[in-house]
Coordinates of C-alpha atoms in Angstrom, one line a residue:
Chain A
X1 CA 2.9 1.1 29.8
X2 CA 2.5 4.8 29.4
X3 CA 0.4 6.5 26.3
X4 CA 2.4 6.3 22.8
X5 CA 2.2 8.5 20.1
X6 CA 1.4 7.3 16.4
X7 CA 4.8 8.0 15.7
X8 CA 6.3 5.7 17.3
X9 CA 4.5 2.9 15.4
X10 CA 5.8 0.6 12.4
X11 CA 4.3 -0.9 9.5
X12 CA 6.2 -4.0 8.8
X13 CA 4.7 -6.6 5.6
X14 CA 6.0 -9.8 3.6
X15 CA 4.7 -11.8 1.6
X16 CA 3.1 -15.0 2.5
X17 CA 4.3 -18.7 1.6
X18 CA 0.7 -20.0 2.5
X19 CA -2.3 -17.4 2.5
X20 CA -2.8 -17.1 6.2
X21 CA 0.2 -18.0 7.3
X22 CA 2.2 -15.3 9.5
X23 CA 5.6 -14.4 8.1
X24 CA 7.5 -11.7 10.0
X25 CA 8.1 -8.4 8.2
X26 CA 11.0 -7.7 6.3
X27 CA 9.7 -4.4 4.1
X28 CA 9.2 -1.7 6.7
X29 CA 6.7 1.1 5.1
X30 CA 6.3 4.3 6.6
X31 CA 2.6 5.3 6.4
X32 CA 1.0 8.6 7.2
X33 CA -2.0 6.9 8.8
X34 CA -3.6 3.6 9.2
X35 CA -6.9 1.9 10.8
X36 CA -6.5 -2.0 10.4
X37 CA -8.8 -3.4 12.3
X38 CA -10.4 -6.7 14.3
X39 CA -14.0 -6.8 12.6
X40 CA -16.3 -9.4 14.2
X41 CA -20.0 -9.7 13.9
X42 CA -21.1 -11.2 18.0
X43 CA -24.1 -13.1 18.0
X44 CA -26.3 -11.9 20.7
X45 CA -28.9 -14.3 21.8
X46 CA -32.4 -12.9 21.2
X47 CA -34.3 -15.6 23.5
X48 CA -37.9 -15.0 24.2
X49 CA -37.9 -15.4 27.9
X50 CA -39.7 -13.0 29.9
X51 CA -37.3 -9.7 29.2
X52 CA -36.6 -7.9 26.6
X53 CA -32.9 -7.6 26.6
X54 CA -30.9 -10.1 24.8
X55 CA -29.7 -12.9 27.1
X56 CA -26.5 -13.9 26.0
X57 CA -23.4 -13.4 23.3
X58 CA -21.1 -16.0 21.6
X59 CA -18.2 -14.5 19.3
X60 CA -18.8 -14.4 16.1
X61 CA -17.2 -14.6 12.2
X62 CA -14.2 -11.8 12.3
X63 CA -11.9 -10.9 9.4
X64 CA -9.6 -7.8 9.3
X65 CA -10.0 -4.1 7.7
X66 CA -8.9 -0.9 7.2
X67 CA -7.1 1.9 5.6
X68 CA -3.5 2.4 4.7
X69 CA -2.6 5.9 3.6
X70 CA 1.2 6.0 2.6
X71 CA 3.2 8.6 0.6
X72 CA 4.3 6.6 -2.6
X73 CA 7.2 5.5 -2.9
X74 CA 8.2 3.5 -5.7
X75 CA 10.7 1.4 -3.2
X76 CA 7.6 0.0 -1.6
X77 CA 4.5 0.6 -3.5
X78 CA 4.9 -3.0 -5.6
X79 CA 4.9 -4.8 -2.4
X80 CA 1.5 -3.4 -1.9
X81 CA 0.2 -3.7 -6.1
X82 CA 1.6 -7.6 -5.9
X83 CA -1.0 -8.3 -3.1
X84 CA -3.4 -6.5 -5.4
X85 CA -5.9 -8.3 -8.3
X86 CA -3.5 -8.1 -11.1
X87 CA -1.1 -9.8 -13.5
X88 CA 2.6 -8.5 -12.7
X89 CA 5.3 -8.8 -14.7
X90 CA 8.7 -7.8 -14.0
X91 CA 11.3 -6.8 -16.4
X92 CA 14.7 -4.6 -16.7
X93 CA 13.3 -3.2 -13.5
X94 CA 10.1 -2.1 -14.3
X95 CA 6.9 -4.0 -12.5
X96 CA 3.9 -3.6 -14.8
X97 CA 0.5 -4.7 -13.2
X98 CA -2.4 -5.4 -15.5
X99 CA -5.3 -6.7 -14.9
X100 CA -6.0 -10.0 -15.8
X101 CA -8.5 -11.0 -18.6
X102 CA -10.8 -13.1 -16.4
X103 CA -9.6 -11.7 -13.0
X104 CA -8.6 -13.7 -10.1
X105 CA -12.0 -14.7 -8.0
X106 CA -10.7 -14.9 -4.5
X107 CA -7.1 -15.2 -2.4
X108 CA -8.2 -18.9 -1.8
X109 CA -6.4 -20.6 -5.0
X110 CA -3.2 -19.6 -3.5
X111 CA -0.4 -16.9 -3.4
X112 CA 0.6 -16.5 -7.2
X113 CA -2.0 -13.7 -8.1
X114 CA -2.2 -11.5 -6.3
X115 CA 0.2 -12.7 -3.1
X116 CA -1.0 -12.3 0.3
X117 CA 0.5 -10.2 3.0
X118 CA 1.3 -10.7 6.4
X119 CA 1.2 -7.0 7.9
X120 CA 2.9 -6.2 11.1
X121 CA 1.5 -3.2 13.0
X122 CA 3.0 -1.9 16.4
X123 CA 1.2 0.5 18.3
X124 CA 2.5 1.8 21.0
X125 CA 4.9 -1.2 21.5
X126 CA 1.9 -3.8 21.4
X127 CA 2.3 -6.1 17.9
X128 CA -0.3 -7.3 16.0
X129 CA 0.2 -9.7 13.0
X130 CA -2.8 -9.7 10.6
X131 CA -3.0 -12.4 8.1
X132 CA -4.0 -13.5 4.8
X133 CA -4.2 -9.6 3.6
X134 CA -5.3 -8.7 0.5
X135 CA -5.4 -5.1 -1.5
X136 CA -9.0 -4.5 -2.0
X137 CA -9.0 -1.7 -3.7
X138 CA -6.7 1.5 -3.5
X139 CA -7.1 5.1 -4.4
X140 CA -3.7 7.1 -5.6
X141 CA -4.4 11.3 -5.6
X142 CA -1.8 14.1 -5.6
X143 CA -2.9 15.6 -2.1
X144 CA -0.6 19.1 -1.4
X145 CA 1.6 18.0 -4.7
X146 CA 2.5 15.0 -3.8
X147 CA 1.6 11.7 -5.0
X148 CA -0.4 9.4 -1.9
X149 CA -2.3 5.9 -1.7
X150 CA -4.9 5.3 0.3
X151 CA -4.6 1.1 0.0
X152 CA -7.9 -0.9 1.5
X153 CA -6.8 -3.7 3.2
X154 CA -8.6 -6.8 3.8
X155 CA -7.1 -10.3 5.6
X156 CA -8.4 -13.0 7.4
X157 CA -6.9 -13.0 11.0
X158 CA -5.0 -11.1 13.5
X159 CA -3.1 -12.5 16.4
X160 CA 0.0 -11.5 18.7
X161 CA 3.4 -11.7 16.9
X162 CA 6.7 -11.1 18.2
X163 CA 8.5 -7.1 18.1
X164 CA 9.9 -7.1 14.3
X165 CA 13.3 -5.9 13.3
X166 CA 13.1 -3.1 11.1
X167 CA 14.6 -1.6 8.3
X168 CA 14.3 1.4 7.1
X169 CA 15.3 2.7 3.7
X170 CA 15.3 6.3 2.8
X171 CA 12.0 7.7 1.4
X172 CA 11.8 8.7 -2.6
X173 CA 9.0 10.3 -2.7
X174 CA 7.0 11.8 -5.8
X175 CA 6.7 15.9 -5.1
X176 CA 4.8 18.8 -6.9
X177 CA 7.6 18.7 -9.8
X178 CA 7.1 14.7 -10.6
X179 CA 4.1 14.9 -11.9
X180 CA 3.0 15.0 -15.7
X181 CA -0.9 14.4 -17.0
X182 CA -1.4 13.1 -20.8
X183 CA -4.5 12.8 -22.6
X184 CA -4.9 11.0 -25.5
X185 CA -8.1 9.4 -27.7
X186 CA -8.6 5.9 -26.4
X187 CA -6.8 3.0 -27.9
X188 CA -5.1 -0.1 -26.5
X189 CA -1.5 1.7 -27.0
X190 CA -2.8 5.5 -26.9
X191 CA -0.5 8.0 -28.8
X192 CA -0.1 10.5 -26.0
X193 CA 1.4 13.7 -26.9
X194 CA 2.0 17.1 -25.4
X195 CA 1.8 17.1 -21.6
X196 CA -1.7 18.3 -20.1
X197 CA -1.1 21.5 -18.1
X198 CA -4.6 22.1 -16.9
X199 CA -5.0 19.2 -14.0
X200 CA -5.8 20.4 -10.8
X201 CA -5.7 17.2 -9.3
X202 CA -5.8 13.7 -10.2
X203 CA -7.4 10.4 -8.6
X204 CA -7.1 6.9 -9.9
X205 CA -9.1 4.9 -8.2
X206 CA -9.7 1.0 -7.9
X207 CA -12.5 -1.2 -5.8
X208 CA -12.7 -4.7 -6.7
X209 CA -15.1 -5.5 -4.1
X210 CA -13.3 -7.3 -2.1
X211 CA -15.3 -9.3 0.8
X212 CA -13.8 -11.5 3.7
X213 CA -15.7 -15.0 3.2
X214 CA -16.6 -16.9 6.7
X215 CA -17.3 -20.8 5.9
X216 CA -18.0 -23.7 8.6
X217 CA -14.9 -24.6 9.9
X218 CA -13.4 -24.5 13.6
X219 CA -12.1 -21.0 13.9
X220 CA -13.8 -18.1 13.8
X221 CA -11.3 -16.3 11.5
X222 CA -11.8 -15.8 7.7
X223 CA -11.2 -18.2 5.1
X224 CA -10.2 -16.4 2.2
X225 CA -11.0 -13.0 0.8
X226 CA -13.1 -13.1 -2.3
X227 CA -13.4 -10.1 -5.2
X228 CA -16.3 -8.7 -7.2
X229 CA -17.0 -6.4 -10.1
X230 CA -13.6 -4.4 -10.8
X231 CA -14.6 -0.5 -10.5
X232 CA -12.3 1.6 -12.0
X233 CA -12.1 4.9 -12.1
X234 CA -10.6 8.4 -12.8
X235 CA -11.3 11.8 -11.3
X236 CA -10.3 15.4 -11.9
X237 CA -10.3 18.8 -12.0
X238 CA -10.0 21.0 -14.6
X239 CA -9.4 24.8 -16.0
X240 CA -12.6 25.1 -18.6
X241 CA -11.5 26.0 -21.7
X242 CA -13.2 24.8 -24.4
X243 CA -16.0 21.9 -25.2
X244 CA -13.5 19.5 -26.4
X245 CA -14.0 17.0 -23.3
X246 CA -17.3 18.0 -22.2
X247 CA -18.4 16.8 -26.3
X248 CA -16.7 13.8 -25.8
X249 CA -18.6 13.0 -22.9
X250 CA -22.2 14.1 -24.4
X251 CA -21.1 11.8 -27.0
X252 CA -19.5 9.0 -25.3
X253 CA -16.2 9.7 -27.0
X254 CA -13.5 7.6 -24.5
X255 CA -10.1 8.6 -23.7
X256 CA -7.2 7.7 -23.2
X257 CA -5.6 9.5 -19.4
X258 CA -1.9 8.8 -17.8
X259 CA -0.1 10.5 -14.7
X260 CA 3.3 10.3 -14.6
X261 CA 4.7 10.9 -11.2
X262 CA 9.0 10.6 -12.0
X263 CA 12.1 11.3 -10.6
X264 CA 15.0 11.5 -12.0
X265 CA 13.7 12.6 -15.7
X266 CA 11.4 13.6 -17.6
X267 CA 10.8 10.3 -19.6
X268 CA 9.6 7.0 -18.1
X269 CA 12.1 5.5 -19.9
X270 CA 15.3 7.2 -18.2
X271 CA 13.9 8.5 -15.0
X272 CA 15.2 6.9 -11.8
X273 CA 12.4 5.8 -10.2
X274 CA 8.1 6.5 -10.7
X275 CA 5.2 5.6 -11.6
X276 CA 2.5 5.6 -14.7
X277 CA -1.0 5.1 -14.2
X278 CA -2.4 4.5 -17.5
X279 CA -6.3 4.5 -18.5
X280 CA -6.5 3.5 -21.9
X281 CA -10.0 3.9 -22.3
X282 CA -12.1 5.8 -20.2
X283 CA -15.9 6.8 -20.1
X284 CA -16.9 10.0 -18.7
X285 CA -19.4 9.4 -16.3
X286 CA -19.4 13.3 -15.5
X287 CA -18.5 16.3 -16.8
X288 CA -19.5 19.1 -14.7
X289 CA -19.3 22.8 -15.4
X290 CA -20.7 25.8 -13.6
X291 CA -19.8 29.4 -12.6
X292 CA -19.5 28.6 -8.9
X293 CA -19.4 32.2 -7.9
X294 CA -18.3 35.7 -9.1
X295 CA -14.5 35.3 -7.7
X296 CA -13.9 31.2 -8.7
X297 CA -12.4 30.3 -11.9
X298 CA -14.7 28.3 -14.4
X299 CA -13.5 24.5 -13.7
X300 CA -14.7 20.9 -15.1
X301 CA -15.0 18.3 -12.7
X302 CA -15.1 14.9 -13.9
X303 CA -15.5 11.8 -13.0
X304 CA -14.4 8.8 -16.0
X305 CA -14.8 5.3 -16.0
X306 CA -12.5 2.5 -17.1
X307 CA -13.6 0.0 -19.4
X308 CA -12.0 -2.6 -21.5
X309 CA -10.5 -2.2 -24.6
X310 CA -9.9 -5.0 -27.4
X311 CA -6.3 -6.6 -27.5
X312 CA -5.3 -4.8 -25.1
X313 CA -5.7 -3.6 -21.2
X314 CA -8.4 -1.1 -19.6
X315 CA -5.5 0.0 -17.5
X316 CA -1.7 -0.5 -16.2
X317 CA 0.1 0.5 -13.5
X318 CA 4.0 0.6 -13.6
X319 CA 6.6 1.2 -11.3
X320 CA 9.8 1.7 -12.0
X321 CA 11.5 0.4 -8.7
X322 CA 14.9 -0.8 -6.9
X323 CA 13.3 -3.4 -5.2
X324 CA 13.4 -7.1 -6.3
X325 CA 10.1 -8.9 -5.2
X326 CA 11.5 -12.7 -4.7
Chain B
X1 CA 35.3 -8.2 19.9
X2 CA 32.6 -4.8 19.5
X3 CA 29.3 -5.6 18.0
X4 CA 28.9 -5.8 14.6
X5 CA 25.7 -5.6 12.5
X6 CA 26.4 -7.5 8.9
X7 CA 23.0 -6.5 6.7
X8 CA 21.9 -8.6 4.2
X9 CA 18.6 -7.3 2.5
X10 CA 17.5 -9.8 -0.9
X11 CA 14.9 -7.2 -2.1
X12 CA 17.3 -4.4 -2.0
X13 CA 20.4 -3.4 -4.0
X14 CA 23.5 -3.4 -2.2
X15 CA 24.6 -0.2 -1.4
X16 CA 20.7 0.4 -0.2
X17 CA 21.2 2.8 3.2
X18 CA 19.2 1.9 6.2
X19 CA 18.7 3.2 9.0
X20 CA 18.6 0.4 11.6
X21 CA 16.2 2.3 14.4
X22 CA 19.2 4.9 14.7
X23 CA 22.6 3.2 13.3
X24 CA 22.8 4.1 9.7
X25 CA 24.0 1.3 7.7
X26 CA 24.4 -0.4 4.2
X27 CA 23.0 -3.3 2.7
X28 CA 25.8 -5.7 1.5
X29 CA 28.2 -4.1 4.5
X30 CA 28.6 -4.2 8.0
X31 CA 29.1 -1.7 10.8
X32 CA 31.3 -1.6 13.8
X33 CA 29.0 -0.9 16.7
X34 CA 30.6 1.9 19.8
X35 CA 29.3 2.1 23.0
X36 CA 28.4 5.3 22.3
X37 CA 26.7 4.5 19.2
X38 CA 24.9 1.2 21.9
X39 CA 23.8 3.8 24.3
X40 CA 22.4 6.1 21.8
X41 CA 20.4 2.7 20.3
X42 CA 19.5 1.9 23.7
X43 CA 18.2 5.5 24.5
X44 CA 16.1 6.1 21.3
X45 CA 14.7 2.3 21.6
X46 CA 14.5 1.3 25.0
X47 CA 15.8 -1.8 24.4
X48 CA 19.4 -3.5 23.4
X49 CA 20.4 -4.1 19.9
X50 CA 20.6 -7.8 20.4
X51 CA 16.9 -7.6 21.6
X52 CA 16.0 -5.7 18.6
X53 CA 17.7 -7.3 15.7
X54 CA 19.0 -10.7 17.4
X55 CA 16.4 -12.0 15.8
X56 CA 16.6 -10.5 12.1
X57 CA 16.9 -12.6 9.4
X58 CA 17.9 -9.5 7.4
X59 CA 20.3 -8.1 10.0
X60 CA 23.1 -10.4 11.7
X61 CA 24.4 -9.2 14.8
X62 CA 27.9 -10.9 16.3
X63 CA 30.2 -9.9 18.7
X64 CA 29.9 -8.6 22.6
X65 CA 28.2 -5.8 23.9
X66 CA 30.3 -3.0 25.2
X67 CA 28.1 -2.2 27.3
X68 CA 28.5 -5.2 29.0
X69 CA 31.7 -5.1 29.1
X70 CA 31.4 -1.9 30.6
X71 CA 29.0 -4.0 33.2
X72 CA 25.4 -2.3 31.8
X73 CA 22.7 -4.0 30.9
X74 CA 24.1 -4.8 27.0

């Protein structure tokens, strides 16, 4: 077979009926770049035996890894934030992901919350099916003015799978005039107002710590993927104008931040299709402010963490999508 | 009978336009498959419709190839 380009790949997922268990693809996602990988620790034999070179290997524990980076597009991205630790709820087309109040522990209970993937990946013709696939954690940023993910991936095998059919709809993506930043003082249902024109940039960013988990059994494949701490947070820049945020974060004052990236409308409520990612309160764990040089304008950089808030959630995502997830 | 592709997508509203590795089509309908339009698939793909989507569960395909009938490789 000659050499192939990356763009002749193909992303195919679906759900999974049984964590672990393949199921051919029927979403087909184009991404801009991805690096799923085969991770195995070998055991190499460190036998005392007259040389000083280990003596033999056996294969060892392997799960699978890597990075998804995808334009999004509110056709696919709940397929992804299903597979991820949250809540989801689905109503007059509208997904809204929260995260739940104790948090799911692991993938192992089963494929409610959050559903496993089965992700297809052909590279240069050659298929590989990676099972039991979790979100980890994901990292949404306006890169070049338009809205991207970055999704970390984590499953529990890989094996050969036959070529997938795909079907490809047509991209919606989120561009530089889609995009709307609110600020707001922290409460469980902030009051946002006027939109905030001063953004230059915008990550929201989530690591739940996810980590394959290897027990005794006869396969060397992982048998589920566990989560940790939930580490949520925001980060920005900003045109310096005034102390307002840089006092709230030398006194602890928490706020309330949402990007809305729409099309179609202005509002959440009538646009077409988007998304809002909503903090509702939010630490800052930096505030930085400096004159960088004689020519650069006088930004804040910050960096905010989520935390929770009473009766209510430290953060939703929704999507406002054609797609039905069955 | 021409192939025919009948696309039936339960995740997507019908109407939904796909693009079926080159044939344009919409979810809910079917399309009418032309030798040209097989040789164009076949070109772009390397490999025959039926090899590609024969076994979709979102895509049906039915009918004869007229590239066979035109005694290629369909």
């Amino acid at each position: 077979m000659p050499a192939g380009l990356g763009g002749g790949g193909k992303v195919g997922i679906a759900h999974e009926t049984t964590m672990g268990t393949y199921i051919a693809p029927t979403i087909f996602v184009p991404v801009l770049s991805e690096s799923l990988k085969y991770t195995e620790e070998k055991y190499y034999s460190e036998q005392i035996r007259q040389q000083t070179i280990v003596s033999d290997v056996k294969s060892g524990y392997y799960h699978v890894e890597g990075d998804i980076e995808l334009e999004v597009d509110p056709t696919n991205i709940p397929y992804w934030l299903h597979a991820s630790r949250h809540t989801p709820a689905f109503a007059a087309g509208v997904y809204t992901y929260v995260p739940s109040s104790a948090g799911s522990a692991s993938t192992a209970a089963g494929v409610t919350n959050p559903k496993t993937l089965s992700i297809t990946i052909v590279r240069n013709n050659v298929v590989f099916g990676y099972t039991g696939c979790t979100v980890g954690g994901f990292e949404f940023m306006i890169e070049d003015g338009v809205l991207k993910c970055t999704m970390n991936v984590i499953g529990i095998a890989e094996a050969v799978q036959s070529s997938p059919s795909p079907t490809w709809v047509a991209a919606d993506l989120l561009g530089a005039d889609a995009h709307r930043v609110y600020l707001a003082a922290s409460a469980a249902a902030p009051t946002f107002g006027a939109v905030d024109i001063n953004f230059n940039g915008f990550t929201f960013r989530m690591n739940y710590n996810a980590e394959a988990q290897n027990r005794i059994q006869a396969a060397r494949s992982a048998s589920y993927v566990s989560f940790g701490i939930t580490e949520a947070e925001i980060e920005s820049e900003l045109d310096f104008l005034d102390r307002t945020d840089y006092d709230n974060f030398v006194a602890n004052t928490q706020r309330a931040i949402k990007l809305e990236s729409l099309n179609g409308d202005a509002t959440f409520a009538a646009c077409t299709s988007g998304i809002a990612l909503q903090a509702n309160r939010v630490s800052y764990d930096a505030y930085d402010i400096g004159l960088e040089g004689m020519g650069d304008l006088i930004m804040a950089g910050f960096t905010g963490r989520m935390i929770g808030i009473a009766a209510g959630d430290a953060y939703s995502i929704k999507v406002k999508s054609p797609s039905t997830i069955t | 009978m021409a192939l025919k592709l009948d696309v039936d997508h339960p995740n997507y509203p019908k109407g939904m336009e796909f693009d079926l590795d080159g044939i344009g089509a919409k979810n809910g309908d079917s399309v009418q498959v032309t030798a040209e339009m097989e040789r164009a698939f076949l070109a772009k793909n390397g490999k025959t419709i039926k090899e590609i989507y024969g076994h979709s569960t979102i895509v049906k395909v039915s009918g004869t190839s007229e590239l066979k009938k035109e005694g290629g490789d369909g």
